[in-house]
Short mmCIF file of C-alpha atoms in Angstrom, two decimals:
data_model
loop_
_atom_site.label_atom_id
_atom_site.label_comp_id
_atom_site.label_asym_id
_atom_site.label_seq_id
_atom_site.Cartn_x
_atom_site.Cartn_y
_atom_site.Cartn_z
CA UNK T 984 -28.57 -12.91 -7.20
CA UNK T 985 -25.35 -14.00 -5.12
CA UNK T 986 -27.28 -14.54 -2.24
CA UNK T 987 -29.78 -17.10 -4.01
CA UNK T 988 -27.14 -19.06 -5.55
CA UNK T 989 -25.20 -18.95 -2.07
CA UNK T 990 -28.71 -20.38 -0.71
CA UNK T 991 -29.35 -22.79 -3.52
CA UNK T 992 -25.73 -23.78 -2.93
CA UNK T 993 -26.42 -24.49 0.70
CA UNK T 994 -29.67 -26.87 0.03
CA UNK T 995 -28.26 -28.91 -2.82
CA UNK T 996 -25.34 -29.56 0.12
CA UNK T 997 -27.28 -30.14 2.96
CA UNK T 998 -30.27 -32.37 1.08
CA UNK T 999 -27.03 -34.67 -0.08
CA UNK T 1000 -25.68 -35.25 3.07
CA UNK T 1001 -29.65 -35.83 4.56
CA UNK T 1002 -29.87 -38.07 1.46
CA UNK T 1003 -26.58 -40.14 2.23
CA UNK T 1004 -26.25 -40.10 5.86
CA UNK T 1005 -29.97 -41.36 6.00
CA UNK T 1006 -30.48 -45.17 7.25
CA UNK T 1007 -32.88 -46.04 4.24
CA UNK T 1008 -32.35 -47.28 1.02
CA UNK T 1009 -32.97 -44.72 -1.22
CA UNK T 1010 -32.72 -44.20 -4.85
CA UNK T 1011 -31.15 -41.29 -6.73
CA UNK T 1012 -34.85 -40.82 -7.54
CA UNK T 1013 -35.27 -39.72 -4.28
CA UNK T 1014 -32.82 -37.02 -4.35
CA UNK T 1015 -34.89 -34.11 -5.65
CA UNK T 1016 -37.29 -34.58 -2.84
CA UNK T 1017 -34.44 -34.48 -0.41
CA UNK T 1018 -33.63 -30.86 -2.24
CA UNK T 1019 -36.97 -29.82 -2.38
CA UNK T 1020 -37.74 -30.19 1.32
CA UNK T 1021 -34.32 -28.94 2.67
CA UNK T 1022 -34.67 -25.59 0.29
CA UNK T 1023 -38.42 -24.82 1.58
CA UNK T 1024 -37.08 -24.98 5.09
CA UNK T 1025 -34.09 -23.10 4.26
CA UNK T 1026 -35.86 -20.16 1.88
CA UNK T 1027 -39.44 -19.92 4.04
CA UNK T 1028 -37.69 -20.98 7.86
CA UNK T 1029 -33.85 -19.70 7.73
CA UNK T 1030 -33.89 -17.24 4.89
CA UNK T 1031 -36.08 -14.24 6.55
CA UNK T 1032 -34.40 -13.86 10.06
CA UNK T 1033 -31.05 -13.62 8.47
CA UNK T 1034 -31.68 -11.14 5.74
CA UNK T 1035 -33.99 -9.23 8.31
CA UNK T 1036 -30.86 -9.06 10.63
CA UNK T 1037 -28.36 -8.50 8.09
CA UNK T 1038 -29.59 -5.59 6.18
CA UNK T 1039 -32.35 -3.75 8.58
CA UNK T 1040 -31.16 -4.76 12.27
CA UNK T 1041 -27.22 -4.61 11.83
CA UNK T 1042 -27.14 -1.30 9.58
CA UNK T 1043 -29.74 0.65 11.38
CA UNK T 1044 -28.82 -0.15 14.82
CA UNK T 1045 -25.80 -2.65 15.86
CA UNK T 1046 -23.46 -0.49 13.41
CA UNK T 1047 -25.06 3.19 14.39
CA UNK T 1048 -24.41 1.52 18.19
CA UNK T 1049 -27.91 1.49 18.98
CA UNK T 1050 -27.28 -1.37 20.94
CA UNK T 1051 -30.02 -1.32 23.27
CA UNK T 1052 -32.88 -1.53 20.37
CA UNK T 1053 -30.70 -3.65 18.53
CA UNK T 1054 -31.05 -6.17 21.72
CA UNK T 1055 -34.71 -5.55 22.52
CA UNK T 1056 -35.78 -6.18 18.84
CA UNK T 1057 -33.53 -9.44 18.97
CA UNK T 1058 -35.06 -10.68 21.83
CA UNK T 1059 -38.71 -9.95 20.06
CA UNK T 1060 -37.38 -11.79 16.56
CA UNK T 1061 -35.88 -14.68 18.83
CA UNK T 1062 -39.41 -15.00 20.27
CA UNK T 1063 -41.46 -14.57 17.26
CA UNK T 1064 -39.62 -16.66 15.04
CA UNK T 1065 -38.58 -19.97 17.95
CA UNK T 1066 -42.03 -19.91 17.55
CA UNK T 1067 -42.27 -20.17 13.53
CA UNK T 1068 -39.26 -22.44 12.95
CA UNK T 1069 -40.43 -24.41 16.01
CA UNK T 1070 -43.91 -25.22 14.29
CA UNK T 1071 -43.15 -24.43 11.19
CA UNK T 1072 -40.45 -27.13 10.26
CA UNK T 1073 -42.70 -30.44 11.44
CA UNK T 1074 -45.63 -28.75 9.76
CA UNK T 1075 -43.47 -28.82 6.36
CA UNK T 1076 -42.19 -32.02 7.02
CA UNK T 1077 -45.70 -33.49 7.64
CA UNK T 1078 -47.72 -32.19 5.39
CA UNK T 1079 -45.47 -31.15 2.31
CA UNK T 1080 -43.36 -34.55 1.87
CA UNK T 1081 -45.30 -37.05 4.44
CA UNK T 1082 -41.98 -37.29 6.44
CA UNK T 1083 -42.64 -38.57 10.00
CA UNK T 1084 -44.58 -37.50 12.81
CA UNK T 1085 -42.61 -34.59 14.58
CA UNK T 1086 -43.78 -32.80 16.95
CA UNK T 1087 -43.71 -29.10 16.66
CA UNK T 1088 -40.54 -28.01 19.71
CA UNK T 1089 -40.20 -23.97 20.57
CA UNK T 1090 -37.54 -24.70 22.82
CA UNK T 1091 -36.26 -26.25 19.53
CA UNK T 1092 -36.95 -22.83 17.38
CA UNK T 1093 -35.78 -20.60 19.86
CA UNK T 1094 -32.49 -22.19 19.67
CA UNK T 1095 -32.37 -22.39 15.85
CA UNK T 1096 -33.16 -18.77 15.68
CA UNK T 1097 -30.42 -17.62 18.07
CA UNK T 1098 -27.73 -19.73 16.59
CA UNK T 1099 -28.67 -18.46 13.07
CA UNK T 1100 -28.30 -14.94 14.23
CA UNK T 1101 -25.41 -15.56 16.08
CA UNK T 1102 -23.60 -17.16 13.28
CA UNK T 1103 -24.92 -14.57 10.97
CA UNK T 1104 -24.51 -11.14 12.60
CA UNK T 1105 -20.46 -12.41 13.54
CA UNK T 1106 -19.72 -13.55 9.79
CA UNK T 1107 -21.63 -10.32 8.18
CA UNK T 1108 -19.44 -8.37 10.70
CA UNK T 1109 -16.57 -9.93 9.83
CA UNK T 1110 -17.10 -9.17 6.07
CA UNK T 1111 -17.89 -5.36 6.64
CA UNK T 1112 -14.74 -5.21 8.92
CA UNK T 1113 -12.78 -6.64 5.98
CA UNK T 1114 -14.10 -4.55 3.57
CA UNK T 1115 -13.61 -1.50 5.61
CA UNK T 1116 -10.27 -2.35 6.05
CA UNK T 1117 -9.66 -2.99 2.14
CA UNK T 1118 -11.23 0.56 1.57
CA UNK T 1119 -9.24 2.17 4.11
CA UNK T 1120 -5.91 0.21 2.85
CA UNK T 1121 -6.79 1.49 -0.94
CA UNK T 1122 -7.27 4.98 0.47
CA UNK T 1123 -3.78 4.73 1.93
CA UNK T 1124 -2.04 3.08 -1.34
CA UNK T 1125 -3.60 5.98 -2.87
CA UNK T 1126 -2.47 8.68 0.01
CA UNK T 1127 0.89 7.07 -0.34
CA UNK T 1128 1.10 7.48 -4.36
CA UNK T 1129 -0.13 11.14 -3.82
CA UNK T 1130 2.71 11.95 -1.22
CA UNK T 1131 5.38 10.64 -3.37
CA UNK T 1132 4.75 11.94 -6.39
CA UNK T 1133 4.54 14.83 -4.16
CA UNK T 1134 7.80 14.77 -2.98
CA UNK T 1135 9.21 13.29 -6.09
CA UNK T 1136 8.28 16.84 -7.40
CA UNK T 1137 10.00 18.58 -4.92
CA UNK T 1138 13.43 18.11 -6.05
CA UNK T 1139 15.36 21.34 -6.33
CA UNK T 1140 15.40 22.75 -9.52
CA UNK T 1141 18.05 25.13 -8.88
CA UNK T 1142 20.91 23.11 -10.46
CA UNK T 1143 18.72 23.10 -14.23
CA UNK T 1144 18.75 27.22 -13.98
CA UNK T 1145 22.06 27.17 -12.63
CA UNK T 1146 23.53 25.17 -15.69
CA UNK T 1147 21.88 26.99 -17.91
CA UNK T 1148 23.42 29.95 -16.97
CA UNK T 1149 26.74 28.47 -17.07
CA UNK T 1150 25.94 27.12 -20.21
CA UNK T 1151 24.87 30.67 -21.09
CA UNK T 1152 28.19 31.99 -20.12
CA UNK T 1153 30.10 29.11 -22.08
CA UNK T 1154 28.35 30.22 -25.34
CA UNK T 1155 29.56 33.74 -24.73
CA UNK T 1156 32.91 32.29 -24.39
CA UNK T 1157 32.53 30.15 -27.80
CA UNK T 1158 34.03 27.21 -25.22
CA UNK T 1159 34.28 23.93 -26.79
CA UNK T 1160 32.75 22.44 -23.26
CA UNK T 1161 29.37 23.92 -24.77
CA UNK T 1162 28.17 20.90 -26.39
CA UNK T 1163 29.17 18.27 -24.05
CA UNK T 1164 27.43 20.42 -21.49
CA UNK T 1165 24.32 20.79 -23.32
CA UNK T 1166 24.07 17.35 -24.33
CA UNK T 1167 24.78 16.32 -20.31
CA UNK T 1168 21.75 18.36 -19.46
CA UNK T 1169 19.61 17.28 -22.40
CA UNK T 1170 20.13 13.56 -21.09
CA UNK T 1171 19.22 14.76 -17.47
CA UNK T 1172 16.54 16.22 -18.63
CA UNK T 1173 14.76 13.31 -20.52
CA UNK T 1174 15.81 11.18 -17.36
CA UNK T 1175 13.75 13.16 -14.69
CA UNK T 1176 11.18 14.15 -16.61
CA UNK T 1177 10.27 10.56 -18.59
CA UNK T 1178 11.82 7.95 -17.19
CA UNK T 1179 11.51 9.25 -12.82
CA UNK T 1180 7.63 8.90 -13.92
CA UNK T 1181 7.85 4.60 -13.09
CA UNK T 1182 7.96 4.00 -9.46
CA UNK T 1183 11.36 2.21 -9.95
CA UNK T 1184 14.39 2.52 -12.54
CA UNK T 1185 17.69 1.08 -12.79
CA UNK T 1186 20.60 1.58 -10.69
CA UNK T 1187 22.52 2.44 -13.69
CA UNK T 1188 19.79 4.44 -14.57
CA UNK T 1189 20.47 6.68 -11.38
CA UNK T 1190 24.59 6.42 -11.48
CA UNK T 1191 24.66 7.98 -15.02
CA UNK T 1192 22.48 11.11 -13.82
CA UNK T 1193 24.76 11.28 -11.03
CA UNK T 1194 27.89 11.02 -13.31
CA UNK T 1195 26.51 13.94 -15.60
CA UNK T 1196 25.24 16.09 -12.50
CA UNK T 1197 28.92 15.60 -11.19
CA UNK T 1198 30.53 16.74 -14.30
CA UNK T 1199 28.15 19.91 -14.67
CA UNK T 1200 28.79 20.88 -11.79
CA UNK T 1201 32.89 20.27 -11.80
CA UNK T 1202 31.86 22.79 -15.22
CA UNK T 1203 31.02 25.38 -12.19
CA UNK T 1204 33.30 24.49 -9.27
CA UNK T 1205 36.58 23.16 -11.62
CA UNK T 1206 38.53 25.32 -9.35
CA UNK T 1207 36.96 25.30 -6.12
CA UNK T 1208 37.95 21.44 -5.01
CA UNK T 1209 37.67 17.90 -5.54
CA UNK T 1210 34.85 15.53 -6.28
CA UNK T 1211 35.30 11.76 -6.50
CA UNK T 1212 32.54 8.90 -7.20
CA UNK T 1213 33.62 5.90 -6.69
CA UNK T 1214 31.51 3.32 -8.85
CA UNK T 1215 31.93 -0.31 -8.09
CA UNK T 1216 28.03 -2.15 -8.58
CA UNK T 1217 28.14 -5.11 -10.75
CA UNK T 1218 24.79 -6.03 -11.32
CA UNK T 1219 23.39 -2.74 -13.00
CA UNK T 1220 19.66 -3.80 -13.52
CA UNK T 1221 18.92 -3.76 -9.72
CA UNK T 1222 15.91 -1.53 -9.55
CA UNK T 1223 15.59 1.59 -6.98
CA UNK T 1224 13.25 4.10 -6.73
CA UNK T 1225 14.03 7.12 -8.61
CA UNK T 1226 15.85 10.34 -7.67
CA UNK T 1227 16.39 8.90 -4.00
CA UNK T 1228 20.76 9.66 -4.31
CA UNK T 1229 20.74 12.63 -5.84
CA UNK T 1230 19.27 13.90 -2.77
CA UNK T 1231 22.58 13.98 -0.79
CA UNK T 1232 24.61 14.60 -3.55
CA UNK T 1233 22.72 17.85 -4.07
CA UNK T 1234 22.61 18.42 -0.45
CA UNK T 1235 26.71 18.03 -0.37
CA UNK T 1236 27.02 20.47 -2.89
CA UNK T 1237 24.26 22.73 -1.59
CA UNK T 1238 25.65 22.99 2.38
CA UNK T 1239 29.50 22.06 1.20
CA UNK T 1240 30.89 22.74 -1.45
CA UNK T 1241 29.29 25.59 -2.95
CA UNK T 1242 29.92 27.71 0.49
CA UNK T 1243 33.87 26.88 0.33
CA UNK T 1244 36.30 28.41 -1.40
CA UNK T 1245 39.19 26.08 -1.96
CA UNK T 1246 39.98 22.60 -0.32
CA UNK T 1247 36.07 21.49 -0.90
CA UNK T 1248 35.22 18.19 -1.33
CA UNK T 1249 33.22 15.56 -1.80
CA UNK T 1250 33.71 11.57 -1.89
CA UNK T 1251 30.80 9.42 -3.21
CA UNK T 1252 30.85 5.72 -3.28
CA UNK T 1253 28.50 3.03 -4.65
CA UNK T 1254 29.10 -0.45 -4.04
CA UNK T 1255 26.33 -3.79 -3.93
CA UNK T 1256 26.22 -7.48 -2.99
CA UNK T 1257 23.80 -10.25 -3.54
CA UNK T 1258 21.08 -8.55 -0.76
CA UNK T 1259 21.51 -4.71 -0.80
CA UNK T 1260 22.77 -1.78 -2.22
CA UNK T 1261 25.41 0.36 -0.30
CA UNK T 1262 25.72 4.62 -1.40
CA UNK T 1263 28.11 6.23 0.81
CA UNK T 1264 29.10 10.24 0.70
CA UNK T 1265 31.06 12.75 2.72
CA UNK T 1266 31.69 16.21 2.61
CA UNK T 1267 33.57 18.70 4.42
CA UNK T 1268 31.65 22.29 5.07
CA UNK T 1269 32.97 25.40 6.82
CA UNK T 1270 30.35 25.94 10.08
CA UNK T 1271 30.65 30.09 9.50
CA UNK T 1272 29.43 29.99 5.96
CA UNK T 1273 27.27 27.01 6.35
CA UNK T 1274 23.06 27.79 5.67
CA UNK T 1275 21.11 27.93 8.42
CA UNK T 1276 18.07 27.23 5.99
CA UNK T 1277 17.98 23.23 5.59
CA UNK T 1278 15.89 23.57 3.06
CA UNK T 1279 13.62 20.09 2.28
CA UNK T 1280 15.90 17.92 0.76
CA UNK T 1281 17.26 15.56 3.72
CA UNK T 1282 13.74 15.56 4.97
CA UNK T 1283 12.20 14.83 1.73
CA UNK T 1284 14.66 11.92 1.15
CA UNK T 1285 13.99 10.45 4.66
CA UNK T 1286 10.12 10.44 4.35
CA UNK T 1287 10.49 9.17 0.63
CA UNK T 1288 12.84 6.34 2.37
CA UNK T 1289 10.14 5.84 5.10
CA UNK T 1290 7.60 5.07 2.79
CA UNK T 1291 8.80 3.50 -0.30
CA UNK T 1292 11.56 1.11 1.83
CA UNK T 1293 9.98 0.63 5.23
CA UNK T 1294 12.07 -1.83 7.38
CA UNK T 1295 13.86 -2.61 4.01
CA UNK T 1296 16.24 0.28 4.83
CA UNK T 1297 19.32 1.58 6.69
CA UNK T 1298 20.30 5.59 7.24
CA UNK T 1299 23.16 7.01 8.89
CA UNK T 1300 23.65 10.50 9.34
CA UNK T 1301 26.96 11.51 10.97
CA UNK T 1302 27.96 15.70 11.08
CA UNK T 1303 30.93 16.63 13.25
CA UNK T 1304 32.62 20.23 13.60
CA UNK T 1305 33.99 20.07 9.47
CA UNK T 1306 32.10 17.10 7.94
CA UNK T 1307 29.31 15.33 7.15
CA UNK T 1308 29.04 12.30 6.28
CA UNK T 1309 25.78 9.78 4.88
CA UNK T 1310 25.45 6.11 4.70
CA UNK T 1311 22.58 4.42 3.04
CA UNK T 1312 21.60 0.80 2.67
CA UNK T 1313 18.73 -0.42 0.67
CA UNK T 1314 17.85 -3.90 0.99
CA UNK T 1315 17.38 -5.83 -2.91
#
């Protein structure tokens, strides 16, 4: 059905320009003449080689790279139909609508019918190269979507048993830190497991997880050292991708802090301007008690980083003998 509007299209165009561009004076009465003869040339002369190219020839041999019978049964349409479109248009002409006395030209038709393939087989591959590549761009949106709510699920879960066992030990204790804790990891909860499901949150979103995930775990480590976050964004509804800090935090803690026994600690820092948002952290570790597991965390965050920021991005990694240290830009 697209196809014969495209083609009815076509002849209501091309008899207007025939019917304006012609040297007689004509009346609009005229017209439908004009649109009669140019659509019987177009739907009996142009019409057959191009569908007979476009959806026998091209799919059964130019795109299965047959390209030899593809040619050979070319060079037999070319032949064949020169000869039709050669005859075939005066013919019309003459004896249809009583216009002129033209001659019927092969050499004419042969040309026609190589230009119209031409044209045809380049803007038919064209549109299947475009499609492919939609298909195969939709197929990688969707590869993309899989992979990060892949990764997005493989945040440690470690720190939500380890609470609760502190919190476990705090109700044995009848401390009065019980309910702030609980009500810390309530709100932590409801965070990862309702609002990480968009594709993008608030910063402030993010900075009050990491607020509550550094007081929990001061809950465990009150005397082991000192953690600072130093919180100085002003425009709070810039939107990140979820769970993307808490990734170095966790690794801090994870491959610092928890393996020292005094003088741990971590500095955190979050600061933005007008084009990007800066998240800076260093810890110190002891190299003898450090993990040599690595776990996936840094490598999660990295390919998260790849493909949710590309080029929109800048990581530094720096680790000397005692301490390592992370700086992160994400372009707004």
């Amino acid at each position: 059905m697209i196809h014969l509007i495209i083609l009815l299209g076509i002849a209501i165009v091309l008899s207007m320009i025939v019917f304006f561009s012609s040297k007689e004076n004509l009346s609009l009465n005229a017209l439908p003449e004009f649109f009669l003869q140019t659509s019987s040339s177009i739907f009996l002369l142009l019409a057959p080689p191009i569908y007979f190219n476009i959806y026998w020839l091209i799919p059964n041999f130019l795109v299965k790279k047959k390209y030899l019978i593809y040619g050979i049964i070319v060079i037999i349409l070319v032949a064949i139909w020169g000869y039709v479109l050669g005859v075939g248009e005066p013919w019309i002409d003459r004896n249809w609508f009583n216009k002129g006395d033209e001659k019927p030209n092969y050499g004419v038709g042969v040309i026609g019918t190589v230009l119209l393939l031409i044209v045809t087989t380049l803007l038919h591959i064209a549109y299947r190269w475009f499609v492919q590549l939609s298909t195969i761009k939709q197929i990688e949106n969707d590869q993309l979507h899989l992979e990060l709510s892949s990764l997005k699920n493989q945040i440690n879960p470690h720190f939500f048993f380890n609470t609760l066992n502190n919190l476990y030990a705090l109700s044995l204790e009848k401390s009065d830190q019980t309910p702030s804790v609980i009500l810390k990891l309530s709100e932590m909860m409801r965070y990862t497991i309702y609002d990480c499901k968009e594709q993008e949150v608030s910063v402030a979103g993010e900075v009050t997880y990491i607020e509550n995930f550094i007081a929990l775990q001061k809950v465990r480590h009150h005397k082991r050292g000192v953690i600072t976050l130093k919180n100085e964004i002003n425009n709070t509804d810039v939107k990140i991708a979820p769970m993307i800090l808490i990734v170095f935090i966790e690794n801090a803690f994870k491959h610092g802090f928890d393996l020292l026994d005094k003088k741990a600690f971590i500095n955190i820092s979050l600061k933005d301007d007008d084009n990007a948002l800066y998240f800076n952290i260093e810890n110190n570790f002891n190299t003898l008690t450090e993990e040599r597991e690595k776990g996936i965390g840094l490598e999660n965050v990295k390919r998260r980083l790849a493909l949710i920021y590309p080029n929109t991005h800048e990581l530094k990694i720096v680790k000397n003998e005692t301490l390592f240290r992370v700086d992160l830009k994400l372009y707004l």
